[in-house]
XYZ file of C-alpha atoms in Angstrom:
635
model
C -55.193 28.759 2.350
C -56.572 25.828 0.480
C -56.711 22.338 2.182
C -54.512 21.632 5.092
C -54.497 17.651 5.119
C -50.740 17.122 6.141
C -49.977 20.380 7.157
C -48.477 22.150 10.351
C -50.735 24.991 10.533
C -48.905 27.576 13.173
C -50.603 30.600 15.437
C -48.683 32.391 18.382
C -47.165 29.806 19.992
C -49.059 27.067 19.133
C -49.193 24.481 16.395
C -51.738 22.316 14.921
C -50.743 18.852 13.375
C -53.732 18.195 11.073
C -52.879 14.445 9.895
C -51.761 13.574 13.242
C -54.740 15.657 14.946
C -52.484 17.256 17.350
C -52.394 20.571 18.706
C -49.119 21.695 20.501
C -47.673 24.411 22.443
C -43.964 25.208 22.255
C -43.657 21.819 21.332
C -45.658 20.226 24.423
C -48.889 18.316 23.597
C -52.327 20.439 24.466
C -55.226 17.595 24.917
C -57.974 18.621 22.564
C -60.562 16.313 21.837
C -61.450 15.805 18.109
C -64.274 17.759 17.543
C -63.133 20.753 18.599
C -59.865 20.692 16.854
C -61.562 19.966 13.530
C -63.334 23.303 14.161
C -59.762 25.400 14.881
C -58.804 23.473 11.749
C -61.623 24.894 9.805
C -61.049 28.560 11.262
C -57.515 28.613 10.482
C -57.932 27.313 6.722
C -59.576 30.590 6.503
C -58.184 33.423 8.965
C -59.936 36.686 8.866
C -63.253 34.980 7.507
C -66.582 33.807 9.179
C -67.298 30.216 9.354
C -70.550 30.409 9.555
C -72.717 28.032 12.309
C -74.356 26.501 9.256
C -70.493 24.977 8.020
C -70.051 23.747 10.972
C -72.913 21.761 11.122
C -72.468 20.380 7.988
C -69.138 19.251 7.807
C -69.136 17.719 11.640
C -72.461 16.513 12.815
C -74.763 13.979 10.709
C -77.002 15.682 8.597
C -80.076 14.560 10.595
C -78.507 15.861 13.912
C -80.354 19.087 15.214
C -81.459 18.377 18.532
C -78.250 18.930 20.918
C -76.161 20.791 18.130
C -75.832 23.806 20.289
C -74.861 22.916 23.305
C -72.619 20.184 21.373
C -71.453 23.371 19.574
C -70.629 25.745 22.607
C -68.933 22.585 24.597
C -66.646 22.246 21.918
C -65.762 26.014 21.195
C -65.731 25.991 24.869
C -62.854 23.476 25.399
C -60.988 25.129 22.208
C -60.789 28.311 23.846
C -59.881 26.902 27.735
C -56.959 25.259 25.094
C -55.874 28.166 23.699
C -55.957 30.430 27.205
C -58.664 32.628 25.312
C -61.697 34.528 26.296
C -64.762 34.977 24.300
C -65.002 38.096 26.216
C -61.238 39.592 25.053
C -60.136 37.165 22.506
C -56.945 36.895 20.692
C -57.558 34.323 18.542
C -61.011 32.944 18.061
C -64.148 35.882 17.588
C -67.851 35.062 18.086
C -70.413 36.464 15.264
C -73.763 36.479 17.359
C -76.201 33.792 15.620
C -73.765 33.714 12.798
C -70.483 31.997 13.781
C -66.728 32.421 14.391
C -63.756 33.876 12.895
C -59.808 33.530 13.453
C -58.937 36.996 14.430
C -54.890 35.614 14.758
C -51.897 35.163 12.128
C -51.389 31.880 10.889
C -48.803 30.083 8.889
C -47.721 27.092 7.762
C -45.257 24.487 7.409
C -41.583 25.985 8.461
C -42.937 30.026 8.989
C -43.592 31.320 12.035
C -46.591 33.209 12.812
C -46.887 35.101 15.785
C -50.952 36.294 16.990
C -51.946 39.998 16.871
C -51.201 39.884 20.593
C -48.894 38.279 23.027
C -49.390 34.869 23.793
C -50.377 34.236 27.481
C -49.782 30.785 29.146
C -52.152 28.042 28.341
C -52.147 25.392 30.465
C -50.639 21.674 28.454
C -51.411 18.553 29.746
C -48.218 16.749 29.068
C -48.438 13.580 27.725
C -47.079 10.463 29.863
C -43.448 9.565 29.645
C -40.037 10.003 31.452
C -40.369 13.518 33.451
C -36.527 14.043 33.595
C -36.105 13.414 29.390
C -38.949 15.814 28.887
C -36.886 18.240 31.853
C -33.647 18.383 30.063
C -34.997 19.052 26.622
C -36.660 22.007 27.774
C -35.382 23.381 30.754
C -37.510 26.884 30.658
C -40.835 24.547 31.276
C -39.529 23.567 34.778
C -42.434 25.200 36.315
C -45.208 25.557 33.794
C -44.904 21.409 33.943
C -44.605 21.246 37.660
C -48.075 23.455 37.961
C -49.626 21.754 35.294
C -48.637 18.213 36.742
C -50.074 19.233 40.131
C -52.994 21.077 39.400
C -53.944 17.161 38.139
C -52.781 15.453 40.798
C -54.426 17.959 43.446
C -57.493 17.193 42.490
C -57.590 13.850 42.838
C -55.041 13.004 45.467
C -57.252 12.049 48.495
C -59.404 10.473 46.161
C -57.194 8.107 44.896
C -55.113 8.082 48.262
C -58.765 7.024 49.746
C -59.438 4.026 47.338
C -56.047 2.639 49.031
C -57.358 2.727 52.462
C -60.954 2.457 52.160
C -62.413 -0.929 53.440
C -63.627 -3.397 51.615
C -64.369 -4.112 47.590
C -65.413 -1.855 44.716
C -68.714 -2.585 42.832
C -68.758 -5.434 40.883
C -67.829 -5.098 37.028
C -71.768 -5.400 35.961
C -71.928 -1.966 38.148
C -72.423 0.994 36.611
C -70.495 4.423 37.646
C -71.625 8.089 36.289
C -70.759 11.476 36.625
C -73.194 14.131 36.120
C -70.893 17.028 35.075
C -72.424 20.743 36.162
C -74.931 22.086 33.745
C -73.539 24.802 31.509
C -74.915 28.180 32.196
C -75.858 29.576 28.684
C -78.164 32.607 29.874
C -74.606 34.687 30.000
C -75.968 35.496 33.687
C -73.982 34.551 36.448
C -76.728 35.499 38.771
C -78.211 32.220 37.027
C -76.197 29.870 38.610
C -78.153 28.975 41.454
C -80.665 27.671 38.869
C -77.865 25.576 36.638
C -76.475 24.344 39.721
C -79.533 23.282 41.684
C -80.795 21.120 38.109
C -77.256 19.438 38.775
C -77.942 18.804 41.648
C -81.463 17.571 41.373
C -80.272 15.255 38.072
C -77.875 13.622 40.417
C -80.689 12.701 42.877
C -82.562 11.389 40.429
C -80.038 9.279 38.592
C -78.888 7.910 42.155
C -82.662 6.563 42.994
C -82.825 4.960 39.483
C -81.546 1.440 40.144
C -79.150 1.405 43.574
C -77.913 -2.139 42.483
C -77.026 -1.463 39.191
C -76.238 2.367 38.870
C -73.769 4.750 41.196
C -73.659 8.129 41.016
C -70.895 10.481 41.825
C -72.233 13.260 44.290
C -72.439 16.827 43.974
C -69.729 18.025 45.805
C -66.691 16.353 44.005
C -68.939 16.668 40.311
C -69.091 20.918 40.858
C -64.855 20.712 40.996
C -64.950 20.393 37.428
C -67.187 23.520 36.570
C -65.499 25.328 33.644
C -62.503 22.589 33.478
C -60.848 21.817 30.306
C -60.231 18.480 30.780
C -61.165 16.376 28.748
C -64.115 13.187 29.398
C -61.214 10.529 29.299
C -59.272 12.086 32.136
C -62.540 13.037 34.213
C -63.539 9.124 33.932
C -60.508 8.038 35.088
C -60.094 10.109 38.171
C -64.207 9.671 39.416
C -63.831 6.150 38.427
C -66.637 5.833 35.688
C -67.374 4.330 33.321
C -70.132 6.886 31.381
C -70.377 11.627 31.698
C -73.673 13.018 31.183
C -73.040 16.695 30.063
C -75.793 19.400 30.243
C -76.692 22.811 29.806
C -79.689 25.162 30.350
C -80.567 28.533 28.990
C -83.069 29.673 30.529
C -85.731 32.760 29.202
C -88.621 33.856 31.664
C -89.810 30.705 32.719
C -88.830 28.920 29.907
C -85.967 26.518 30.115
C -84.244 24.707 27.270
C -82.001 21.759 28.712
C -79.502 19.939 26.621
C -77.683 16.684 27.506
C -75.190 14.082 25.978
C -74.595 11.019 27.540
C -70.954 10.250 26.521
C -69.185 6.759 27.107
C -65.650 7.204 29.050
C -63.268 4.756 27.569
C -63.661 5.752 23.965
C -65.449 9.654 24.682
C -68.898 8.252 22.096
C -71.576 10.475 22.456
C -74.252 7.544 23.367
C -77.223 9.921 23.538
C -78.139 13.339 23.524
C -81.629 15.772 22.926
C -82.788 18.731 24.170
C -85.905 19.694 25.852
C -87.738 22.775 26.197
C -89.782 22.535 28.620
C -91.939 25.516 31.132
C -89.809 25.973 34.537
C -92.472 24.320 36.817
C -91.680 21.330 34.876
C -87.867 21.477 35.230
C -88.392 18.207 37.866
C -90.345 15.648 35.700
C -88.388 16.783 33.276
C -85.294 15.448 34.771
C -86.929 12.385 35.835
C -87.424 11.672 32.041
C -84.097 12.528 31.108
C -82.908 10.107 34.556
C -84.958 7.319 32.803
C -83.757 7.927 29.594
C -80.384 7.027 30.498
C -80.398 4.076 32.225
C -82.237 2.727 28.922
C -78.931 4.151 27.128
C -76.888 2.203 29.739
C -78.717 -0.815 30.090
C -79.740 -0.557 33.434
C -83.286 -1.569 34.775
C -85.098 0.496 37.073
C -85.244 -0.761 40.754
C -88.466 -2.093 41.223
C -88.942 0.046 44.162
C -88.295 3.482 42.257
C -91.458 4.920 42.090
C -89.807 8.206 41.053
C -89.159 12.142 43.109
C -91.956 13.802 40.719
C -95.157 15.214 42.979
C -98.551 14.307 41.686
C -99.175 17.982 41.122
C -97.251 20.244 38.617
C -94.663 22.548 40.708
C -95.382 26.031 41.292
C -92.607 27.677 39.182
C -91.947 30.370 41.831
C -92.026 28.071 44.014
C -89.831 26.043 42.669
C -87.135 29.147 41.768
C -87.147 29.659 45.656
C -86.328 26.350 46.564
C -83.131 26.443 44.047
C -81.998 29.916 45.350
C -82.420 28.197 48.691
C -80.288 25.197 48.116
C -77.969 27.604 46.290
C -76.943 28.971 49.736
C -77.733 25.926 51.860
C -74.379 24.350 50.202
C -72.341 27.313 51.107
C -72.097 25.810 54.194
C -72.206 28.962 56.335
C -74.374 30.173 59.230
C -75.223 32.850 56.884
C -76.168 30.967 54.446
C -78.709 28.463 56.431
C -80.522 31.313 57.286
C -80.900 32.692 53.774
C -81.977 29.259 52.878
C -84.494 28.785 55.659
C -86.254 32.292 54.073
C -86.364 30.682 50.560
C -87.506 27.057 51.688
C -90.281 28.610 53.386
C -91.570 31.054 50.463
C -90.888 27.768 48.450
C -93.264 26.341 51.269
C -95.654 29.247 51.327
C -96.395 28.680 47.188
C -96.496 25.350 47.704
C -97.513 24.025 50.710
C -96.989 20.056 49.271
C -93.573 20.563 48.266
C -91.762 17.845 50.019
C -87.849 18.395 49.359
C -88.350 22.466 50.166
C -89.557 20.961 53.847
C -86.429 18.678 54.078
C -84.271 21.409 53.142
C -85.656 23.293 55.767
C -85.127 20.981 58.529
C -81.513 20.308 57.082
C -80.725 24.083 57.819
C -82.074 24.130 61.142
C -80.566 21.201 61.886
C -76.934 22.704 60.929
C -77.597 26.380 62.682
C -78.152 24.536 65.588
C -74.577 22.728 65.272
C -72.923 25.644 64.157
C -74.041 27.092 68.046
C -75.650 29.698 65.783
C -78.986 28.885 67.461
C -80.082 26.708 70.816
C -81.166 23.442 70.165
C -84.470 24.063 72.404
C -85.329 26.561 68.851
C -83.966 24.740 66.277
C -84.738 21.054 67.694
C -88.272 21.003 67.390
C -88.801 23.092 64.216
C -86.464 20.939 62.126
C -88.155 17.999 63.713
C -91.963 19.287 62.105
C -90.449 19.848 58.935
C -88.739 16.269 58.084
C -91.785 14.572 59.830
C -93.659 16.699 57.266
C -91.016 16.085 54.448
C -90.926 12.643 55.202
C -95.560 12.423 55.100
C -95.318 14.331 51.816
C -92.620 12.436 50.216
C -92.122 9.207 51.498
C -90.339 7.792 48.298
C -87.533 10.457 48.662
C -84.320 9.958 50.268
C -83.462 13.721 51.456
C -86.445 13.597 54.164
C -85.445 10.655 55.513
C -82.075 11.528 56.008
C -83.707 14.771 57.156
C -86.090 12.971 59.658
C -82.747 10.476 60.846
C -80.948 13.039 61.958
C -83.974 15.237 64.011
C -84.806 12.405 65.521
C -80.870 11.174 66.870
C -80.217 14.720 68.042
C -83.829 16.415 69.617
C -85.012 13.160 70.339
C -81.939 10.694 71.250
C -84.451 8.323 69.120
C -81.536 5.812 68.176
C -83.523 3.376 66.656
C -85.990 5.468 64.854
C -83.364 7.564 63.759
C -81.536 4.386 61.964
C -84.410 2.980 60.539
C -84.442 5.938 58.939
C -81.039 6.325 57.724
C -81.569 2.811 56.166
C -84.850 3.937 54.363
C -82.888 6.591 52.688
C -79.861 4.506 51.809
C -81.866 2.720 50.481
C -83.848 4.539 48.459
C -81.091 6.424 47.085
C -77.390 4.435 47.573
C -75.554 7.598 46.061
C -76.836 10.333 48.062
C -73.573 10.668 49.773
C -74.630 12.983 52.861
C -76.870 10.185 54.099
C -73.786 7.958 54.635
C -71.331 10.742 56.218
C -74.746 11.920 58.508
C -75.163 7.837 59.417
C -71.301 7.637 60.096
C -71.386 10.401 62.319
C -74.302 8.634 64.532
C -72.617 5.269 64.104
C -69.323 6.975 65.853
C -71.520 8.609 68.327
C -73.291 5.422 69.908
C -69.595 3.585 69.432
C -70.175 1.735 66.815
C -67.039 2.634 65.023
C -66.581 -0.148 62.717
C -69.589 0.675 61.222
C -68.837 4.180 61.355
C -66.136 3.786 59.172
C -67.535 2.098 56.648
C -70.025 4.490 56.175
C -67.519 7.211 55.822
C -65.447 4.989 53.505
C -68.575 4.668 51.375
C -69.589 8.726 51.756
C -65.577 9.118 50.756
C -65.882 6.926 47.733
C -69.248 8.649 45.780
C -68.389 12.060 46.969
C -64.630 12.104 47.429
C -63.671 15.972 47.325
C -66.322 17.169 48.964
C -64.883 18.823 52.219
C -67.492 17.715 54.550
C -67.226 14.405 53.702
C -62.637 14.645 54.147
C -63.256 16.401 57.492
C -66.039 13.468 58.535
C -63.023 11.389 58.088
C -60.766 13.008 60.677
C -63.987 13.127 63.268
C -64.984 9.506 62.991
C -61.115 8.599 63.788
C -61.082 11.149 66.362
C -64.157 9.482 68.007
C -62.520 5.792 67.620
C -59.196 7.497 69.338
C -57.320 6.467 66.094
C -55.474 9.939 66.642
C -52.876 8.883 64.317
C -54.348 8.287 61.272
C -56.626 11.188 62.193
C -53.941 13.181 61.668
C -52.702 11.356 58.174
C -56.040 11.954 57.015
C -56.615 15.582 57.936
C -53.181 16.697 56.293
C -54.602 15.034 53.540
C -57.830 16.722 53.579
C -55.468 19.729 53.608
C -54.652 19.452 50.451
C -57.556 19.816 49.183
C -58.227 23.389 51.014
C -55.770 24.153 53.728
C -58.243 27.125 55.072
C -61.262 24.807 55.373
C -62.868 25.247 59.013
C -63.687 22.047 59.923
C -60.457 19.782 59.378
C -59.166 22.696 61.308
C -61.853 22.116 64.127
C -61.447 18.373 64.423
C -57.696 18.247 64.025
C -57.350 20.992 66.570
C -59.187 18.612 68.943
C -56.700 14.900 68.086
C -53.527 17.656 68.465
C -54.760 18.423 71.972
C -55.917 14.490 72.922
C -51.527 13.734 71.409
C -50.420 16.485 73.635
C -49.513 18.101 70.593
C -50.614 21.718 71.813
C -48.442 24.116 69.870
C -50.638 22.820 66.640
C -53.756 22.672 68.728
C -53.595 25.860 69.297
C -52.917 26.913 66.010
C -55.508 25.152 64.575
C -58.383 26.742 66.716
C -56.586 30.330 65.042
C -57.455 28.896 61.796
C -61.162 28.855 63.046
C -60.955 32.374 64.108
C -59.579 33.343 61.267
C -62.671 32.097 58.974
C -65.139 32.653 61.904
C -63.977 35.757 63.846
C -65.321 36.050 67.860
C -67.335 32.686 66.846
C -68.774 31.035 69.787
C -67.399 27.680 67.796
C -64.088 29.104 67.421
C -63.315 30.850 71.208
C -64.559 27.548 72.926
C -62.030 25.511 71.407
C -59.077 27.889 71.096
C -59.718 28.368 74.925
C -60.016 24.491 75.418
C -56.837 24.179 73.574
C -55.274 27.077 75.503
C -56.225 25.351 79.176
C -55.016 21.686 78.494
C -51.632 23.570 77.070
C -51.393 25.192 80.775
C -51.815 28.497 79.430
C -54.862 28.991 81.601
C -54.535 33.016 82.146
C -55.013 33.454 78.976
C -58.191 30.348 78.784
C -59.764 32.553 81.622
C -60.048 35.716 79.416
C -61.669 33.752 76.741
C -63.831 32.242 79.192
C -64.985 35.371 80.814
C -65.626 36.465 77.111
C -68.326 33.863 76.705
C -69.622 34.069 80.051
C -70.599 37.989 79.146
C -71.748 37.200 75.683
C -73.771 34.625 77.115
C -76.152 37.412 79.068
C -77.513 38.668 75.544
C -76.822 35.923 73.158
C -76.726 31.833 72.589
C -73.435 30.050 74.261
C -74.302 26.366 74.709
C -73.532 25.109 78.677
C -71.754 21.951 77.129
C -69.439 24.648 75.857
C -68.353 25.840 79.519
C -68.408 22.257 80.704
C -65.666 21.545 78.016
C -63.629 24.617 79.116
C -63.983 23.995 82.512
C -62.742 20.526 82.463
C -59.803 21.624 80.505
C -59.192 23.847 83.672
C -59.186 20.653 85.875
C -62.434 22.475 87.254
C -64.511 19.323 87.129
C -67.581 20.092 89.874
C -67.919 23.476 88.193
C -68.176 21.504 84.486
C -70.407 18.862 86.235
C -72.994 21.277 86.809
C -72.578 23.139 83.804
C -73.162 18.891 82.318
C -76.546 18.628 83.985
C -77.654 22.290 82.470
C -76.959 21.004 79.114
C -79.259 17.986 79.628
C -81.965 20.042 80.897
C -80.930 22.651 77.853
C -81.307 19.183 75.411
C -77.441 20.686 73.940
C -76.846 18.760 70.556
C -73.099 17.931 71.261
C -74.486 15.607 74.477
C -74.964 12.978 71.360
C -71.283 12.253 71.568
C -71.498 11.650 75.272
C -70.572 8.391 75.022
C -67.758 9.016 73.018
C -65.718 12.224 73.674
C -62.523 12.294 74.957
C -62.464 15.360 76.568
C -65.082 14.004 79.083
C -63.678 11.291 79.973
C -62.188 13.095 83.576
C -66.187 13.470 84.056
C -67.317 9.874 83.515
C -66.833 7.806 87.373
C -68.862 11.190 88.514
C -72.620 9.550 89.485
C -74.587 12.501 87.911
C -72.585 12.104 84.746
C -73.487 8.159 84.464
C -77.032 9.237 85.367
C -76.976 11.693 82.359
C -75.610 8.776 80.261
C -78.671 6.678 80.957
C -81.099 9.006 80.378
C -79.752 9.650 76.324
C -80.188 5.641 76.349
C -77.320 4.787 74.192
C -77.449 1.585 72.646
């Protein structure tokens, strides 16, 4: 077709402006960042041809640029085809030659002609560019709702985020500190199976960047970071919704137990690629190795290490098997299911078993017991103690780590009722690692529970503010104001945690629990269905739909339930503070009393919110309840 420079170059329904740089879509702006439109520009000067790897190279990246080039190269054809709405898999416009390059497999034309692709054009979605919504709505009525979807799949994803930096207490960082996003590293082993791996070297890179320099550097958490897996937008809008000011983009391929890792370190307000190299390292190295890269960084961003960051790499070189089990086991640890503790707890302990000085595979163990034992999944007599040996061991084997501290904090509140020890530990870890998010929402939750509720909140606010679409953290929010009896903005913020997943189990749980405290019963009650529904005949789930039933008056109906978990509990785990709960919603309160002094002796994890629970307070003038009280020693 000979050059292009000034051209409209059309395709299907698309057009690409090649002075202006602009690719459209039915005349509505597609956000493309330059490099990857100068590559559809060089596949549709020649249609039907390859452009070969090798042109690509040359003509776009500096002629002493190898190291990065492909995963610089795959990013970008990446983000063409999320553009276009194609698949590498079934594509309709843009073909992959294995180890060779590309070709434009569409019709093109340009200036006035219209070309139409070889197939249908299916919806791509545009991000329209700002201006008056009701001009661009009367030009082009038949976009009503392709705008509308594409105008609140943006705003969904950030909308307790930025509703949060409204109501959160107290300042931002000051302007000489840093924020950065560590997007999810690219898959390139074209095997989903290898996920957990990609995902648990996010994961790990985030730790590491976090303990760098906690005065200088923040680091968005996990959680929120893993939202944009496979998104097409572009590093200007993801900086502006997290808040930061710098992306680091990886990848990993990954063949036997070698493992090539890629990063770029790109600057937000203008998208420069500050850094980027790729390593190729053996997979028991896959930890120091992101330790280096960690380092590397904060010398591209100008920010000193702390002078207490001694760094997360053991003296010894990691088993690689072992360290493959402790990724598959953090894999399912963050599914956040019952289920998936236990499958964890296997693969922490084979992680254990190859390595027996493997500090972070012990913390993640005593994380998961710690959660099967709130889940009511096991008693806390079982779980208690054996979460307890593994952070105290976490903790001996990696004392400059933040996870087994948090670990060893939160062993020690609930087996223990070791308030003290149990916040000199939470501060160890905060302040090892500022931007391990958990830490705060685990310390707010301890803060609420010994009524320290200003505190509390902060915490939260700060959990909120590094991690804010994580799920945990938005139903934390609803619990701490629960436990403060702010039942009204409870509710505020659990519809808004809503939005984020309306089927989410635990905004149901707490919510259900401020509806019934408001007398609000008819939702109450439908929220503890919305925990059935995930968790079906859940211990969790019939204790608080039959709590909700009883203080509603329906208490035929609370009895049934009731009778349910009496029978299960003859053959299986049902926590007494469970029937206490029931049986005080059933204005039963001698019967719950006793059922109160069997969950003391049975050391029941909810008793750490004695203090604080509403639903006990019927029990509290009752001698043998302030007796229990003293015992747990609240501060």
């Amino acid at each position: 077709m000979g050059t292009s420079a000034g051209r409209i170059l059309r395709f299907g329904s698309f057009e690409a402006n090649v002075r202006a740089g602009e690719l459209r879509k039915r005349g509505l702006k597609v956000r493309l960042q330059d490099q990857p439109f100068q590559i559809l520009v060089m596949l549709l000067e020649r249609p039907g041809e390859l452009v070969t790897r090798q042109e690509i190279h040359q003509k776009l990246w500096p002629a002493d640029t190898f190291v990065g080039f492909d995963h610089g190269l795959n990013n970008a054809i990446n983000r063409l085809r999320e553009a276009l709405g194609d698949s590498a898999e079934t594509p309709r416009f843009i073909e992959t030659l294995p180890r060779k390059g590309y070709r434009f497999i569409g019709l093109v034309s340009e200036d006035g002609q219209l070309g139409e692709a070889e197939y249908p054009a299916v919806a791509a979605t545009p991000v329209v560019e700002p201006g008056p919504i009701e001009q661009k709505l009367s030009a082009r009525p038949r976009f009503l709702v392709t705008i509308l979807v594409s105008c609140f799949a943006v705003a969904l994803a950030v909308i307790v985020y930025l509703g949060w930096r409204r109501v959160r207490a107290g300042p931002f960082p000051s302007s000489g500190y840093v924020m950065l996003a560590v997007l999810p590293f690219q898959n390139l082993s074209g095997d989903p199976s290898q996920d957990y791996f990609s995902d648990g070297l996010t994961e790990e890179m985030i730790a590491q960047l976090g303990a760098l320099s906690p005065d200088q550097l923040g680091v968005i958490a996990r959680t929120t970071t893993m939202a944009y897996k496979h998104t097409s937008k572009s590093v200007e809008q993801i900086g502006s919704e997290l808040g930061v000011g710098y992306v680091l983009e990886s990848s990993v391929r990954r063949d036997g137990n070698q493992v090539r890792i890629s990063v770029q370190l790109i600057r937000v307000h203008d998208q420069v690629h500050v850094w980027a190299r790729s390593y190729d390292r053996h997979i028991s190295h896959s930890i120091e190795l992101q330790e280096e890269v960690a380092k590397a960084v904060a010398e591209q961003i100008e920010v000193k290490l702390s002078p207490s960051y001694k760094g997360r790499t053991n003296p010894h070189h990691l088993d690689a098997e072992a360290n493959e089990a402790y990724l598959r086991g953090r894999y399912f640890w963050n599914q956040f299911t019952p289920e998936g503790y236990r499958k964890a707890i296997s693969y922490f302990q084979q992680a254990i078993e190859r390595d027996s000085n493997f500090a972070e595979a012990y913390s993640g163990l005593a994380d998961s017991y710690n959660f099967l034992v709130v889940t009511d999944s096991i008693p806390a007599s079982e779980g208690h103690p054996k979460a307890l040996e593994a952070a105290r061991r976490a903790v001996s084997l990696g004392v400059n780590l933040a996870e087994p501290h948090a670990s060893l904090a939160v062993a020690m509140a609930r087996s223990e009722w070791n308030w003290t020890g149990a916040e000199n530990e939470f501060t160890r870890a905060i302040t090892l690692n500022p931007s391990y998010a958990m830490v705060h929402r685990l310390y707010a939750s301890i803060l609420g529970a010994t009524r320290r509720h200003h505190e509390a909140w902060e915490q939260i606010n700060e959990a909120m503010r590094l991690d804010p679409l994580s799920l945990p953290n938005n139903a934390e929010v609803v619990r701490t104001l629960y436990y403060a009896r702010n039942y009204d903005q409870a509710i505020e913020q659990g519809q808004k945690a809503m939005q984020l997943d309306p089927n989410y189990v635990r905004t149901h749980f707490w919510l259900g629990r401020v509806y019934s405290q408001k007398g609000m019963h008819r939702e109450a009650i439908a929220a503890s269905e919305k925990i059935l529904e995930s968790m079906p005949d859940s211990t969790l789930g019939l204790t608080e739909m039959a709590y909700s039933l009883a203080v509603a008056g329906q208490r035929k109906e609370a009895r049934q339930i009731l009778r349910r978990l009496e029978g299960r509990s003859t053959s299986a785990f049902v926590p007494a503070y469970n029937f206490a709960v029931i049986h005080i919603a059933l204005n039963e309160e001698e019967v719950a009393m006793r059922y109160m002094q069997q969950a003391y002796e049975n050391r029941d994890w909810a008793l750490l919110v004695l203090a604080v629970e509403p639903r006990l307070d019927s029990l509290r003038r009752d001698p043998r309840f302030q007796e229990i009280s003293a015992k747990l020693k609240f501060p």
